[in-house]
Amino acid sequence: MTTTGRLLGSGRSADVYEIDADWVLRRDREGWGDAAAEGAVMTYVRRHGYPAPRVRPTGSRTELVLERLSGPTLLGALTQGRAEPARAGALLARLLRRLHAVPGRDPRDPDARVLHLDLHPDNVMLTPDGPRVIDWSNAEDGHPGLDWGMSAVILAQVAVAPGALAAPARTMLTALLAGPSGLTEEGLAQALRRRADNPTMSAAETGLLGEAGRLVRETGQLA
């Protein structure tokens, strides 16, 4: 187990600890992830110019050493009034298009690409060097429609829920799907099924999926 310093933050299934000025450790509390596989996909997309953090191998399935980034998340900037929802949604769209321009890793399927599958404002950090996409624990190879569907459904769930973020999330969803996208009916259906099966979601969040799906279909053009 890697020696760490103070706790910097906690998510639904992992904690992030300080190592030094340049590196942090993310430790999975639940044991669901595969840090080696996650590090490999991050290294792969970085090699093709995609803005993912640098990683160091640890030999552990539950611990991942990552480049220490400075700056707020896109979600933090939105809640602090330092980012506009429409521009945030457009940024997510650009990051998805850029990711899906990276050559696929599966020679058996020329249409497959690396999919992040959890690209939303809390997984984009706004660093002095530009946005960086974090938390690749759900990444896999597949067709881009699923990635677009996952991002759209995540935003739509917030948009149809009560709370201060509902209106900004609706604006972000509109901007996400405003231009040419890879959103497909099949990808959206898969995304809704995956969100329903996600064990980290509450019953209230799962209960919003039907309305969220309808909002996505009303907002975007599905292939």
Short mmCIF file of C-alpha atoms in Angstrom, two decimals:
data_model
loop_
_atom_site.label_atom_id
_atom_site.label_comp_id
_atom_site.label_asym_id
_atom_site.label_seq_id
_atom_site.Cartn_x
_atom_site.Cartn_y
_atom_site.Cartn_z
CA MET A 1 0.00 0.00 0.00
CA THR A 2 1.34 3.42 -1.00
CA THR A 3 2.26 5.79 1.84
CA THR A 4 0.13 8.92 1.68
CA GLY A 5 -0.34 12.29 3.31
CA ARG A 6 -3.57 14.15 4.05
CA LEU A 7 -6.93 13.34 2.56
CA LEU A 8 -7.72 15.77 -0.26
CA GLY A 9 -11.21 14.62 -1.19
CA SER A 10 -13.70 11.77 -1.34
CA GLY A 11 -16.12 10.58 -4.00
CA ARG A 12 -18.81 7.92 -4.08
CA SER A 13 -16.36 5.03 -4.10
CA ALA A 14 -12.81 6.42 -3.71
CA ASP A 15 -10.64 8.75 -1.64
CA VAL A 16 -7.82 10.97 -2.91
CA TYR A 17 -4.69 11.50 -0.79
CA GLU A 18 -1.70 13.78 -1.10
CA ILE A 19 1.65 12.19 -1.92
CA ASP A 20 3.72 15.28 -2.69
CA ALA A 21 3.54 18.51 -4.70
CA ASP A 22 3.31 16.61 -8.01
CA TRP A 23 1.36 13.42 -7.31
CA VAL A 24 -1.77 12.18 -5.54
CA LEU A 25 -3.12 8.71 -4.76
CA ARG A 26 -6.68 7.67 -5.50
CA ARG A 27 -7.69 4.68 -3.38
CA ASP A 28 -10.83 2.70 -4.21
CA ARG A 29 -12.86 1.97 -1.07
CA GLU A 30 -15.19 -0.61 -2.62
CA GLY A 31 -12.79 -2.75 -4.64
CA TRP A 32 -14.86 -2.52 -7.84
CA GLY A 33 -12.29 -0.87 -10.07
CA ASP A 34 -9.10 -1.96 -11.80
CA ALA A 35 -6.47 0.74 -11.33
CA ALA A 36 -4.03 -0.92 -13.72
CA ALA A 37 -6.58 -0.99 -16.54
CA GLU A 38 -7.62 2.58 -15.80
CA GLY A 39 -4.01 3.75 -15.85
CA ALA A 40 -3.45 1.97 -19.16
CA VAL A 41 -6.37 3.69 -20.89
CA MET A 42 -5.30 7.10 -19.53
CA THR A 43 -1.78 6.55 -20.81
CA TYR A 44 -3.15 5.47 -24.18
CA VAL A 45 -5.33 8.53 -24.75
CA ARG A 46 -2.59 10.84 -23.48
CA ARG A 47 -0.23 9.32 -26.04
CA HIS A 48 -2.71 10.49 -28.68
CA GLY A 49 -2.85 14.02 -27.29
CA TYR A 50 -5.98 13.74 -25.15
CA PRO A 51 -6.00 15.82 -21.93
CA ALA A 52 -5.94 13.10 -19.27
CA PRO A 53 -3.66 13.28 -16.21
CA ARG A 54 -0.32 11.50 -16.16
CA VAL A 55 -0.24 8.27 -14.15
CA ARG A 56 2.38 6.11 -12.44
CA PRO A 57 1.98 2.32 -12.15
CA THR A 58 1.45 0.92 -8.65
CA GLY A 59 0.85 -2.77 -9.32
CA SER A 60 -2.44 -2.47 -7.40
CA ARG A 61 -6.04 -2.94 -8.52
CA THR A 62 -7.29 -0.42 -5.96
CA GLU A 63 -4.63 2.32 -5.97
CA LEU A 64 -3.77 4.73 -8.77
CA VAL A 65 -1.06 7.39 -8.58
CA LEU A 66 -2.04 10.43 -10.61
CA GLU A 67 -0.58 13.77 -11.61
CA ARG A 68 -1.64 16.41 -9.10
CA LEU A 69 -3.80 18.99 -10.87
CA SER A 70 -4.62 22.52 -9.78
CA GLY A 71 -7.83 24.38 -10.49
CA PRO A 72 -11.55 23.82 -9.89
CA THR A 73 -13.69 21.19 -11.48
CA LEU A 74 -16.06 22.43 -14.15
CA LEU A 75 -18.89 21.78 -11.69
CA GLY A 76 -17.14 23.87 -9.04
CA ALA A 77 -16.66 26.72 -11.50
CA LEU A 78 -20.35 26.56 -12.43
CA THR A 79 -21.57 26.67 -8.83
CA GLN A 80 -19.19 29.55 -8.09
CA GLY A 81 -20.44 31.54 -11.07
CA ARG A 82 -17.06 31.29 -12.84
CA ALA A 83 -18.35 29.30 -15.82
CA GLU A 84 -21.44 29.65 -18.00
CA PRO A 85 -23.68 26.56 -18.44
CA ALA A 86 -23.90 26.88 -22.23
CA ARG A 87 -20.13 27.04 -22.57
CA ALA A 88 -19.77 24.15 -20.13
CA GLY A 89 -22.06 21.97 -22.24
CA ALA A 90 -20.18 22.93 -25.40
CA LEU A 91 -16.90 22.03 -23.69
CA LEU A 92 -18.22 18.57 -22.80
CA ALA A 93 -19.23 18.10 -26.44
CA ARG A 94 -15.76 19.09 -27.65
CA LEU A 95 -14.13 16.71 -25.18
CA LEU A 96 -16.32 13.83 -26.36
CA ARG A 97 -15.59 14.55 -30.03
CA ARG A 98 -11.88 14.81 -29.30
CA LEU A 99 -11.88 11.52 -27.39
CA HIS A 100 -13.69 9.70 -30.15
CA ALA A 101 -11.14 10.98 -32.66
CA VAL A 102 -8.47 8.93 -30.85
CA PRO A 103 -7.80 5.70 -32.80
CA GLY A 104 -9.57 2.71 -31.34
CA ARG A 105 -7.73 -0.06 -29.53
CA ASP A 106 -9.79 -3.00 -30.82
CA PRO A 107 -8.53 -4.19 -34.24
CA ARG A 108 -11.60 -6.45 -34.56
CA ASP A 109 -13.98 -3.48 -34.59
CA PRO A 110 -12.84 -0.47 -36.64
CA ASP A 111 -15.79 1.61 -35.38
CA ALA A 112 -14.94 1.12 -31.70
CA ARG A 113 -13.31 3.94 -29.74
CA VAL A 114 -12.18 4.54 -26.16
CA LEU A 115 -15.26 5.61 -24.18
CA HIS A 116 -15.04 7.52 -20.90
CA LEU A 117 -18.65 6.73 -19.87
CA ASP A 118 -18.72 9.25 -17.01
CA LEU A 119 -17.89 12.56 -18.68
CA HIS A 120 -19.75 15.25 -16.74
CA PRO A 121 -18.79 18.59 -15.13
CA ASP A 122 -17.39 17.08 -11.93
CA ASN A 123 -14.94 14.96 -13.97
CA VAL A 124 -13.41 17.89 -15.86
CA MET A 125 -10.77 19.96 -14.09
CA LEU A 126 -10.03 23.47 -15.31
CA THR A 127 -6.26 23.72 -14.91
CA PRO A 128 -4.00 26.61 -15.97
CA ASP A 129 -3.00 24.41 -18.95
CA GLY A 130 -6.59 23.79 -20.04
CA PRO A 131 -9.28 21.24 -19.17
CA ARG A 132 -8.25 17.78 -18.01
CA VAL A 133 -10.59 14.80 -17.91
CA ILE A 134 -10.37 12.73 -14.73
CA ASP A 135 -11.90 9.52 -13.33
CA TRP A 136 -11.52 6.93 -16.08
CA SER A 137 -12.68 4.05 -13.89
CA ASN A 138 -15.67 3.31 -16.16
CA ALA A 139 -13.72 3.56 -19.43
CA GLU A 140 -14.02 0.80 -22.00
CA ASP A 141 -13.93 0.28 -25.75
CA GLY A 142 -17.17 0.62 -27.67
CA HIS A 143 -19.25 2.79 -29.97
CA PRO A 144 -19.38 6.56 -29.32
CA GLY A 145 -23.19 6.66 -29.12
CA LEU A 146 -23.01 5.12 -25.66
CA ASP A 147 -20.59 7.79 -24.42
CA TRP A 148 -22.84 10.57 -25.70
CA GLY A 149 -25.81 8.82 -24.14
CA MET A 150 -24.16 8.54 -20.73
CA SER A 151 -23.17 12.23 -20.60
CA ALA A 152 -26.62 13.30 -21.80
CA VAL A 153 -28.47 11.12 -19.27
CA ILE A 154 -26.29 12.32 -16.38
CA LEU A 155 -27.06 15.95 -17.22
CA ALA A 156 -30.73 15.17 -17.81
CA GLN A 157 -31.09 13.49 -14.43
CA VAL A 158 -29.91 16.70 -12.77
CA ALA A 159 -32.10 18.79 -15.07
CA VAL A 160 -35.31 16.99 -14.07
CA ALA A 161 -34.48 16.85 -10.35
CA PRO A 162 -35.47 19.61 -7.91
CA GLY A 163 -32.60 21.90 -6.96
CA ALA A 164 -30.51 24.87 -7.95
CA LEU A 165 -28.59 22.93 -10.61
CA ALA A 166 -31.66 21.89 -12.61
CA ALA A 167 -31.80 24.94 -14.88
CA PRO A 168 -28.02 25.06 -15.54
CA ALA A 169 -28.04 21.32 -16.28
CA ARG A 170 -30.83 21.77 -18.83
CA THR A 171 -28.82 24.53 -20.52
CA MET A 172 -25.72 22.32 -20.54
CA LEU A 173 -27.69 19.44 -22.05
CA THR A 174 -28.99 21.70 -24.81
CA ALA A 175 -25.45 22.92 -25.56
CA LEU A 176 -24.04 19.37 -25.42
CA LEU A 177 -26.46 18.22 -28.12
CA ALA A 178 -26.63 21.46 -30.12
CA GLY A 179 -24.05 20.53 -32.74
CA PRO A 180 -23.28 17.30 -34.55
CA SER A 181 -23.07 14.54 -31.97
CA GLY A 182 -22.70 10.80 -31.85
CA LEU A 183 -25.92 10.35 -29.88
CA THR A 184 -27.94 7.36 -31.09
CA GLU A 185 -31.16 5.73 -29.93
CA GLU A 186 -29.24 2.54 -29.16
CA GLY A 187 -26.60 4.46 -27.21
CA LEU A 188 -29.24 6.29 -25.19
CA ALA A 189 -31.09 3.08 -24.40
CA GLN A 190 -27.86 1.44 -23.25
CA ALA A 191 -26.99 4.47 -21.14
CA LEU A 192 -30.37 4.40 -19.39
CA ARG A 193 -29.96 0.68 -18.63
CA ARG A 194 -26.47 1.20 -17.25
CA ARG A 195 -27.56 4.09 -15.06
CA ALA A 196 -30.44 2.00 -13.73
CA ASP A 197 -27.99 -0.79 -12.83
CA ASN A 198 -25.45 1.56 -11.21
CA PRO A 199 -25.15 0.47 -7.55
CA THR A 200 -23.89 3.89 -6.42
CA MET A 201 -27.11 5.65 -7.44
CA SER A 202 -29.89 6.26 -4.96
CA ALA A 203 -33.47 5.13 -5.50
CA ALA A 204 -34.45 8.78 -6.04
CA GLU A 205 -31.82 9.17 -8.77
CA THR A 206 -32.90 5.96 -10.47
CA GLY A 207 -36.50 7.11 -10.33
CA LEU A 208 -35.65 10.11 -12.52
CA LEU A 209 -34.39 8.03 -15.45
CA GLY A 210 -37.68 7.83 -17.34
CA GLU A 211 -38.15 11.60 -17.33
CA ALA A 212 -34.44 12.10 -18.07
CA GLY A 213 -34.65 9.86 -21.12
CA ARG A 214 -37.63 11.78 -22.45
CA LEU A 215 -35.79 15.07 -21.99
CA VAL A 216 -32.76 13.80 -23.91
CA ARG A 217 -34.96 12.65 -26.80
CA GLU A 218 -36.72 16.04 -26.88
CA THR A 219 -33.42 17.93 -26.79
CA GLY A 220 -31.15 16.12 -29.24
CA GLN A 221 -31.26 14.57 -32.67
CA LEU A 222 -30.78 10.81 -32.34
CA ALA A 223 -29.40 8.74 -35.17
#
